[in-house]
Coordinates of C-alpha atoms in Angstrom, one line a residue:
Chain A
X206 CA 171.8 29.8 131.5
X207 CA 173.0 27.8 128.4
X208 CA 170.8 25.1 127.2
X209 CA 171.8 21.5 127.8
X210 CA 172.3 19.0 125.0
X211 CA 169.1 17.3 126.1
X212 CA 167.1 20.5 125.9
X213 CA 168.5 21.3 122.5
X214 CA 167.7 17.8 121.1
X215 CA 164.1 18.0 122.5
X216 CA 163.7 21.4 121.0
X217 CA 164.8 20.3 117.6
X218 CA 162.4 17.3 117.9
X219 CA 159.5 19.7 118.7
X220 CA 160.5 22.1 115.9
X221 CA 160.4 19.2 113.5
X222 CA 157.0 18.0 114.7
X223 CA 155.5 21.5 114.7
X224 CA 156.2 21.6 110.9
X225 CA 154.5 18.2 110.3
X226 CA 151.7 18.6 112.8
X227 CA 151.3 22.4 113.1
X228 CA 147.8 22.1 114.6
X229 CA 148.1 18.9 116.6
X230 CA 150.6 19.8 119.4
X231 CA 148.9 17.2 121.6
X232 CA 150.8 14.6 119.6
X233 CA 154.3 15.9 120.3
X234 CA 154.7 14.4 123.7
X235 CA 153.3 10.9 122.8
X236 CA 155.4 10.7 119.7
X237 CA 158.6 11.9 121.3
X238 CA 158.0 9.8 124.4
X239 CA 157.3 6.6 122.4
X240 CA 160.4 7.3 120.2
X241 CA 162.5 7.7 123.3
X242 CA 161.1 4.6 124.9
X243 CA 161.8 2.3 122.0
X244 CA 165.2 3.9 121.3
X245 CA 166.4 3.3 124.8
X246 CA 165.1 -0.3 124.7
X247 CA 167.1 -1.1 121.6
X248 CA 169.8 1.3 120.7
X249 CA 171.2 -0.8 117.8
X250 CA 168.1 -1.2 115.7
X251 CA 165.6 1.6 115.1
X252 CA 162.0 0.4 114.7
X253 CA 160.8 1.9 111.4
X254 CA 157.2 2.3 112.4
X255 CA 157.3 4.3 115.5
X256 CA 153.8 5.4 115.0
X257 CA 152.4 1.9 114.4
X258 CA 151.5 2.0 118.1
X259 CA 148.5 0.4 119.4
X260 CA 146.6 0.3 122.7
X261 CA 148.6 -2.1 124.8
X262 CA 147.1 -5.5 125.3
X263 CA 144.0 -6.2 123.3
X264 CA 141.3 -4.0 124.9
X265 CA 139.0 -7.0 124.7
X266 CA 141.5 -9.0 126.8
X267 CA 141.8 -6.2 129.4
X268 CA 138.1 -6.5 130.0
X269 CA 138.5 -10.2 130.9
X270 CA 140.4 -9.7 134.1
X271 CA 138.8 -11.2 137.3
X272 CA 136.8 -8.8 139.5
X273 CA 139.2 -9.1 142.3
X274 CA 142.2 -8.2 140.0
X275 CA 140.3 -5.1 139.0
X276 CA 139.4 -4.2 142.6
X277 CA 143.0 -4.7 143.6
X278 CA 144.2 -2.4 140.8
X279 CA 142.0 0.4 142.1
X280 CA 142.5 -0.1 145.8
X281 CA 146.4 -0.6 145.6
X282 CA 146.8 2.9 144.2
X283 CA 145.9 5.6 146.7
X284 CA 145.1 8.2 144.1
X285 CA 142.9 5.8 142.2
X286 CA 141.2 4.7 145.3
X287 CA 140.4 8.3 146.3
X288 CA 139.1 9.0 142.8
X289 CA 136.9 5.9 142.5
X290 CA 136.0 5.5 146.1
X291 CA 132.1 5.4 145.6
X292 CA 132.4 2.6 143.0
X293 CA 134.9 0.7 145.0
X294 CA 132.7 0.9 148.1
X295 CA 129.6 -0.2 146.2
X296 CA 131.7 -2.8 144.3
X297 CA 130.1 -1.4 141.1
X298 CA 132.0 -3.8 138.9
X299 CA 130.2 -2.7 135.6
X300 CA 131.5 0.8 136.1
X301 CA 134.9 -0.2 137.5
X302 CA 135.5 -2.7 134.6
X303 CA 134.8 0.1 132.1
X304 CA 137.2 2.5 133.8
X305 CA 139.8 -0.3 134.2
X306 CA 139.9 -1.0 130.5
X307 CA 141.0 2.6 129.9
X308 CA 143.3 3.0 132.9
X309 CA 145.1 -0.3 133.0
X310 CA 147.1 0.2 129.7
X311 CA 148.3 3.6 131.1
X312 CA 148.8 3.1 134.8
X313 CA 149.3 -0.7 134.8
X314 CA 151.2 -1.5 131.7
X315 CA 152.6 2.0 131.2
X316 CA 152.2 2.2 127.5
X317 CA 154.6 5.0 126.4
X318 CA 152.3 6.6 123.9
X319 CA 149.1 6.5 125.9
X320 CA 150.7 7.6 129.1
X321 CA 152.1 10.6 127.3
X322 CA 148.9 11.3 125.5
X323 CA 147.1 11.6 128.9
X324 CA 150.1 13.1 130.6
X325 CA 148.3 16.2 131.9
X326 CA 145.4 14.3 133.3
X327 CA 147.9 11.9 135.0
X328 CA 149.7 14.9 136.5
X329 CA 146.6 16.4 137.9
X330 CA 145.2 13.1 139.0
X331 CA 142.1 13.5 136.9
X332 CA 141.6 9.8 136.2
X333 CA 137.9 10.3 135.5
X334 CA 138.7 12.6 132.7
X335 CA 141.0 9.9 131.2
X336 CA 138.1 7.4 131.3
X337 CA 135.7 9.9 129.8
X338 CA 137.9 11.1 127.0
X339 CA 140.0 8.0 126.3
X340 CA 138.1 6.5 123.3
X341 CA 137.6 9.9 121.6
X342 CA 141.2 11.0 122.1
X343 CA 142.8 7.7 121.1
X344 CA 140.7 7.5 117.9
X345 CA 141.6 11.2 117.1
X346 CA 145.3 10.5 117.5
X347 CA 145.1 7.4 115.4
X348 CA 143.2 9.4 112.7
X349 CA 145.6 12.4 112.7
X350 CA 148.7 10.2 112.4
X351 CA 147.3 7.8 109.8
X352 CA 146.0 10.8 107.7
X353 CA 149.5 12.3 107.5
X354 CA 150.6 12.1 103.8
X355 CA 154.4 12.2 104.2
X356 CA 154.7 9.4 106.8
X357 CA 158.3 8.6 105.7
X358 CA 159.3 12.1 106.7
X359 CA 157.9 11.6 110.1
X360 CA 159.7 8.3 110.6
X361 CA 163.0 9.9 109.5
X362 CA 162.5 12.8 111.8
X363 CA 161.6 10.7 114.8
X364 CA 164.5 8.4 113.9
X365 CA 166.9 11.3 114.0
X366 CA 165.4 12.5 117.3
X367 CA 165.7 9.0 118.9
X368 CA 169.3 8.7 117.5
X369 CA 170.4 12.0 119.1
X370 CA 168.7 11.2 122.4
X371 CA 170.4 7.8 122.6
X372 CA 173.8 9.4 121.8
X373 CA 173.2 11.5 125.0
X374 CA 173.6 8.3 127.1
X375 CA 170.1 8.8 128.5
X376 CA 170.1 5.4 130.1
X377 CA 172.2 7.0 132.8
X378 CA 169.4 9.4 133.6
X379 CA 166.1 8.3 134.9
X380 CA 163.6 8.0 132.1
X381 CA 161.0 9.8 134.2
X382 CA 163.3 12.8 134.5
X383 CA 163.9 12.8 130.7
X384 CA 160.1 12.6 130.2
X385 CA 159.6 15.6 132.5
X386 CA 162.2 17.7 130.5
X387 CA 160.4 16.8 127.3
X388 CA 157.0 17.6 128.7
X389 CA 158.2 21.0 130.1
X390 CA 159.8 22.1 126.9
X391 CA 156.7 21.1 124.9
X392 CA 154.5 23.1 127.4
X393 CA 156.8 26.2 126.9
X394 CA 156.6 25.8 123.1
X395 CA 152.8 25.6 123.1
X396 CA 152.5 28.6 125.5
X397 CA 154.8 30.7 123.3
X398 CA 153.0 29.7 120.2
X399 CA 149.6 30.6 121.7
X400 CA 151.1 34.0 122.7
Chain B
X88 CA 211.6 -16.4 90.2
X89 CA 208.5 -18.5 89.3
X90 CA 209.0 -21.1 86.7
X91 CA 206.5 -20.8 83.9
X92 CA 206.1 -23.7 81.6
X93 CA 206.6 -22.4 78.0
X94 CA 203.6 -24.4 76.8
X95 CA 201.3 -23.0 79.5
X96 CA 202.5 -19.6 78.7
X97 CA 201.8 -20.1 75.0
X98 CA 198.4 -21.6 75.7
X99 CA 197.7 -18.7 78.2
X100 CA 198.5 -16.2 75.6
X101 CA 196.4 -17.9 73.0
X102 CA 193.5 -18.3 75.4
X103 CA 193.5 -14.6 76.6
X104 CA 190.3 -13.4 74.9
X105 CA 188.6 -16.8 75.8
X106 CA 189.6 -16.3 79.4
X107 CA 188.2 -12.8 79.4
X108 CA 185.0 -14.1 77.8
X109 CA 184.8 -16.9 80.4
X110 CA 185.4 -14.4 83.2
X111 CA 182.6 -12.2 81.9
X112 CA 180.3 -15.2 81.6
X113 CA 181.2 -16.3 85.1
X114 CA 180.6 -12.8 86.5
X115 CA 177.2 -12.7 84.7
X116 CA 176.2 -16.1 86.0
X117 CA 177.4 -15.2 89.4
X118 CA 175.4 -11.9 89.4
X119 CA 172.3 -13.7 88.1
X120 CA 172.7 -16.5 90.6
X121 CA 173.3 -14.1 93.5
X122 CA 170.3 -12.0 92.6
X123 CA 168.2 -15.2 92.5
X124 CA 169.4 -16.6 95.8
X125 CA 169.7 -13.2 97.6
X126 CA 166.0 -12.5 97.8
X127 CA 165.4 -15.9 99.4
X128 CA 168.4 -15.5 101.6
X129 CA 167.4 -12.0 102.6
X130 CA 163.8 -13.1 103.3
X131 CA 165.1 -15.9 105.6
X132 CA 167.5 -13.5 107.3
X133 CA 164.7 -10.9 108.0
X134 CA 162.4 -13.7 109.1
X135 CA 164.9 -15.0 111.6
X136 CA 165.6 -11.5 112.7
X137 CA 161.9 -11.0 113.3
X138 CA 161.7 -14.1 115.4
X139 CA 164.7 -13.0 117.4
X140 CA 163.0 -9.6 118.1
X141 CA 159.8 -11.4 119.0
X142 CA 161.6 -13.4 121.6
X143 CA 163.1 -10.2 123.0
X144 CA 159.7 -8.7 123.2
X145 CA 160.6 -6.1 120.6
X146 CA 157.3 -6.2 118.8
X147 CA 157.7 -3.2 116.5
X148 CA 161.1 -4.3 115.4
X149 CA 159.8 -7.8 114.8
X150 CA 157.0 -6.3 112.7
X151 CA 159.5 -4.3 110.6
X152 CA 161.6 -7.4 110.0
X153 CA 158.6 -9.5 109.0
X154 CA 157.5 -6.8 106.6
X155 CA 161.0 -6.7 105.0
X156 CA 161.0 -10.5 104.9
X157 CA 157.7 -10.4 103.0
X158 CA 159.0 -7.9 100.5
X159 CA 162.0 -10.2 99.8
X160 CA 159.8 -13.3 99.6
X161 CA 157.5 -11.6 97.1
X162 CA 160.5 -10.7 94.9
X163 CA 161.6 -14.4 95.1
X164 CA 158.3 -15.9 94.2
X165 CA 157.9 -13.5 91.3
X166 CA 161.4 -14.4 89.9
X167 CA 161.8 -18.0 91.0
X168 CA 158.7 -19.6 92.4
X169 CA 159.5 -22.6 94.6
X170 CA 157.9 -24.5 97.5
X171 CA 160.5 -23.0 99.9
X172 CA 159.8 -19.4 98.7
X173 CA 156.1 -19.8 99.0
X174 CA 156.4 -21.5 102.4
X175 CA 158.5 -18.7 103.7
X176 CA 156.1 -16.1 102.2
X177 CA 153.2 -17.9 104.0
X178 CA 155.0 -18.1 107.3
X179 CA 155.8 -14.3 107.1
X180 CA 152.2 -13.5 106.2
X181 CA 151.0 -15.5 109.2
X182 CA 153.2 -13.4 111.4
X183 CA 151.7 -10.3 109.9
X184 CA 148.2 -11.7 110.4
X185 CA 147.5 -11.7 106.6
X186 CA 145.4 -14.9 106.8
X187 CA 144.1 -15.1 103.2
X188 CA 147.5 -14.3 101.7
X189 CA 149.1 -17.0 103.9
X190 CA 146.5 -19.5 102.9
X191 CA 147.1 -18.8 99.2
X192 CA 150.9 -19.0 99.7
X193 CA 150.7 -22.4 101.5
X194 CA 148.5 -23.7 98.7
X195 CA 151.1 -22.6 96.1
X196 CA 153.8 -24.1 98.2
X197 CA 151.9 -27.4 98.0
X198 CA 151.5 -27.1 94.3
X199 CA 155.3 -26.7 94.1
X200 CA 155.9 -29.9 96.1
X201 CA 155.6 -28.9 99.8
X202 CA 153.6 -31.8 101.2
X203 CA 152.1 -30.1 104.2
X204 CA 151.2 -26.9 102.3
X205 CA 147.6 -28.0 101.7
X206 CA 147.0 -29.0 105.3
X207 CA 148.5 -25.7 106.6
X208 CA 146.4 -23.7 104.1
X209 CA 143.2 -25.4 105.3
X210 CA 144.1 -24.6 108.9
X211 CA 144.9 -21.0 108.2
X212 CA 141.6 -20.7 106.2
X213 CA 139.7 -22.2 109.2
X214 CA 141.4 -19.7 111.6
X215 CA 140.5 -16.8 109.3
X216 CA 136.9 -18.0 109.2
X217 CA 136.7 -18.3 113.0
X218 CA 138.1 -14.8 113.4
X219 CA 135.5 -13.4 111.0
X220 CA 132.7 -15.3 112.7
X221 CA 133.9 -13.8 116.0
X222 CA 133.7 -10.3 114.6
X223 CA 130.2 -11.0 113.4
X224 CA 129.3 -12.2 117.0
X225 CA 128.7 -15.8 115.9
X226 CA 130.8 -16.9 118.9
X227 CA 129.7 -20.5 119.4
X228 CA 130.7 -21.4 115.9
X229 CA 134.0 -19.7 116.2
X230 CA 134.6 -21.4 119.5
X231 CA 134.0 -24.8 117.9
X232 CA 136.6 -24.0 115.2
X233 CA 139.2 -22.9 117.8
X234 CA 138.7 -26.2 119.7
X235 CA 139.1 -28.2 116.5
X236 CA 142.3 -26.3 115.6
X237 CA 143.7 -26.7 119.1
X238 CA 143.1 -30.5 119.0
X239 CA 144.0 -31.2 115.4
X240 CA 146.6 -28.6 114.3
X241 CA 150.2 -29.5 114.4
X242 CA 151.1 -26.0 113.0
X243 CA 152.1 -24.0 116.0
X244 CA 151.3 -20.4 114.8
X245 CA 147.7 -21.6 114.2
X246 CA 147.5 -23.5 117.5
X247 CA 148.9 -20.6 119.5
X248 CA 146.4 -18.1 118.1
X249 CA 143.5 -20.5 118.4
X250 CA 144.4 -21.2 122.0
X251 CA 144.5 -17.4 122.7
X252 CA 141.1 -16.7 121.1
X253 CA 139.6 -19.8 122.7
X254 CA 140.8 -18.8 126.2
X255 CA 139.6 -15.2 125.7
X256 CA 136.2 -16.4 124.5
X257 CA 135.8 -18.9 127.5
X258 CA 136.8 -16.2 130.0
X259 CA 134.3 -13.8 128.4
X260 CA 131.6 -16.4 128.9
X261 CA 132.7 -17.2 132.4
X262 CA 132.6 -13.5 133.5
X263 CA 128.9 -13.4 132.6
X264 CA 128.0 -16.6 134.5
X265 CA 127.8 -17.5 138.1
X266 CA 128.1 -20.7 140.2
X267 CA 128.5 -24.1 138.6
X268 CA 128.1 -22.9 135.0
X269 CA 131.0 -20.5 135.6
X270 CA 133.2 -23.2 137.2
X271 CA 132.4 -25.6 134.4
X272 CA 133.6 -23.0 131.8
X273 CA 136.7 -22.2 133.7
X274 CA 137.5 -25.9 134.3
X275 CA 137.2 -26.6 130.6
X276 CA 139.4 -23.7 129.6
X277 CA 142.0 -24.7 132.2
X278 CA 142.0 -28.3 131.0
X279 CA 142.7 -27.1 127.4
X280 CA 145.5 -24.8 128.6
X281 CA 147.0 -27.5 130.7
X282 CA 147.0 -29.9 127.8
X283 CA 148.7 -27.4 125.6
X284 CA 151.4 -26.6 128.1
X285 CA 151.9 -30.3 128.7
X286 CA 152.4 -30.9 125.0
X287 CA 154.6 -27.9 124.5
X288 CA 156.4 -27.3 127.8
X289 CA 158.7 -24.7 126.3
X290 CA 155.9 -22.3 125.2
X291 CA 155.7 -19.5 127.8
X292 CA 152.5 -18.2 126.3
X293 CA 150.5 -21.3 127.2
X294 CA 151.6 -20.9 130.8
X295 CA 150.5 -17.3 130.7
X296 CA 147.1 -18.4 129.6
X297 CA 146.9 -21.0 132.3
X298 CA 147.9 -18.4 134.9
X299 CA 145.2 -16.1 133.8
X300 CA 142.5 -18.8 134.0
X301 CA 143.7 -19.9 137.5
X302 CA 143.5 -16.3 138.6
X303 CA 139.7 -16.4 137.8
X304 CA 139.5 -19.6 139.9
X305 CA 141.3 -17.7 142.7
X306 CA 144.0 -20.4 142.8
X307 CA 146.8 -17.9 143.4
X308 CA 149.5 -20.4 144.2
X309 CA 149.1 -22.2 140.9
X310 CA 148.5 -19.0 139.0
X311 CA 151.8 -17.7 140.4
X312 CA 153.7 -20.9 139.4
X313 CA 152.3 -20.6 135.9
X314 CA 153.1 -16.9 135.6
X315 CA 156.6 -17.7 136.8
X316 CA 157.1 -20.4 134.2
X317 CA 155.8 -18.0 131.6
X318 CA 158.2 -15.3 132.6
X319 CA 161.1 -17.7 132.6
X320 CA 160.3 -19.3 129.2
X321 CA 159.6 -16.0 127.5
X322 CA 156.5 -14.3 126.2
X323 CA 155.7 -13.0 122.7
X324 CA 155.3 -9.2 123.4
X325 CA 156.3 -6.5 125.8
X326 CA 152.7 -5.8 126.9
X327 CA 152.0 -9.5 127.6
X328 CA 155.3 -9.7 129.6
X329 CA 154.2 -6.7 131.6
X330 CA 150.8 -8.1 132.2
X331 CA 152.3 -11.3 133.4
X332 CA 154.6 -9.4 135.8
X333 CA 151.6 -7.6 137.2
X334 CA 149.9 -11.0 137.6
X335 CA 153.0 -12.2 139.6
X336 CA 152.7 -9.2 141.9
X337 CA 148.9 -9.7 142.3
X338 CA 149.4 -13.4 143.3
X339 CA 152.1 -12.3 145.7
X340 CA 149.7 -9.9 147.4
X341 CA 146.9 -12.5 147.5
X342 CA 149.2 -15.2 148.9
X343 CA 150.3 -12.8 151.6
X344 CA 146.7 -12.7 152.9
X345 CA 146.0 -16.4 152.3
X346 CA 149.1 -18.3 153.6
X347 CA 149.9 -19.2 157.2
X348 CA 152.8 -17.3 158.6
X349 CA 155.2 -20.2 158.2
X350 CA 154.1 -20.9 154.6
X351 CA 154.3 -17.2 153.9
X352 CA 157.9 -17.0 155.3
X353 CA 159.0 -19.9 153.0
X354 CA 157.2 -18.5 150.0
X355 CA 158.6 -15.0 150.5
X356 CA 162.1 -16.3 150.9
X357 CA 161.9 -18.0 147.5
X358 CA 160.0 -15.1 146.0
X359 CA 162.7 -12.6 147.0
X360 CA 165.3 -14.8 145.2
X361 CA 163.3 -14.4 142.0
X362 CA 163.0 -10.6 142.6
X363 CA 166.7 -10.4 142.9
X364 CA 167.2 -12.5 139.7
X365 CA 164.8 -10.3 137.8
X366 CA 166.4 -7.1 139.2
X367 CA 163.1 -5.8 140.3
X368 CA 163.0 -2.7 142.5
X369 CA 161.0 -4.6 145.2
X370 CA 158.6 -7.5 145.6
X371 CA 155.8 -5.4 144.1
X372 CA 157.8 -3.3 141.7
X373 CA 158.9 -4.8 138.4
X374 CA 162.0 -3.1 136.9
X375 CA 160.0 -1.4 134.2
X376 CA 157.5 0.2 136.5
X377 CA 157.5 3.9 137.5
X378 CA 157.6 5.0 141.1
X379 CA 154.1 5.2 142.4
X380 CA 152.8 8.6 143.6
X381 CA 150.2 9.2 146.1

C-alpha cells in the first residue's frame, strides 16, 4: 500500500531526529508532538524555540490546589480511580497530592510534550509508573535537549517538519488520530532499528 | 510638450554635479537615520508583537518576539542611548524575567531623563530580592515585600508578579493550617485579590487568582463567577487558560451537588449558553480536551 503524505512527512521528521539524537529515540514523539501542537495552533508564525518547553503550570502552583479539587481529579477519571483506589479510599492526601503534581500537567492540562513523553504509560494506563519516573525522565529530557550542540539545526528541522504537517491541512483530521500515526511510525522505526 | 524655462534649464545643467552630491548626501543621511531609528522601531514592533502573542496565549511565540525586541533594543542603546530605548529595553527584560538587567535599564532610562525610571528600578530590584529570598526559604520576608509592592507599585508588570507570588505563598501556608488560622490566611489573600481586581477590572489574571482562593474556601458560586470573568477578560498563558477552564468545570460539578433543583436549572441554562459560546464539546469538556477513556 502506498504511503500517505502524512506518513512520509512523519518518517522524514523521524529520520531527521534520528541523526540528531541517535541514542535518544524517546525524544522523537515528544518533540514531534509538541511541534505539531504549536504549528496547528498558529500556522502563520513558527515559534523558534520549540524545545524551550517547560512543565505546564509552575509545579509549585500545581501543589497548591485544594484537597477536594485533587480528590475530584482522581475520582472523575475511572482509570485513575481504579489505579489510586487505596489512597482515595483512605483520603491519603499527602500521597495523592504528590501524584497529582505529576499527573495534572499530563492528564489535566494535556501538555503536548509531557503527554507524549509518557505516551506508553498513558496507553497502558500505568499511572503509577508516570508518578514514579516523572522527575527522573523530565530532568533527563531537559538535559539531553539542552546539551545538544547544534540547537539551531534542531529548530530548523522541527520547523520544516511543522511546516510540512501544516501544509497537509491537519486541522481537518483529529489531532489524536495524527498523534497515533506519529506514535505508530516511531514505534516501527525503533523496532526496526533494534533489529 | 512640457515647457522648460531656459533659465531653470541652464541652472539645472550647471547644478548637475551638485545635485548628484546632494542626492548622495541625502541617501547617506537617510541610510544613517534609518539605521538609527530602525532598531528602536524594530524593538517596538517585536515588543508589541510579543504582547499580542501573550494575549493570544501563545507563550512561546511571545518569548521569541520579546527576545528579538531585546536584541534590537540592545543595538539601539549601544548606538543611540536614550530614555526611550532604555525604557523599552527594561520593559522587554521584565517580560523575559531578567530582573537585574531590567533594574539597570530603568536606572539608565532615568539618567537619560525618564522620570519614573528610578522608581521602577527600585521596584524591580525589590521584586528580584523577594524572589531570591523565597528561593532561600526566607518566606516571611519575601511575603512582606510582595505586600509592599502590591500596595505601593503603580507599575503593572511588578504588581501582577507580586500578586501571583503573594497568593501562592498564602495558599501554601493555608494548606498546612487548619481551622481559624487557615480561614484567616485565606480571607487575607482573598481581600488582596479582591482589591487588585477592583482596581484593575480588566485584568483577567487577578480574577483567576481570586477564583483559586475562593475554591479553597469552597465558595464555588463565586469561584465560578471569577473564573468566568478571567476567561472572558483573557489570561496570560495557555496553561493558565486551561487550568482556569478546569476550574470552571470543577465548580460546575460542585454546584450540581450543592444547588437546589430550581437553582441548578437556572444555573445550568445560563452555563450552557457559555458552553455554546466557547464551543466546548460539552458542559465538562473544554474544546482543547481529549476524549476521556475508561
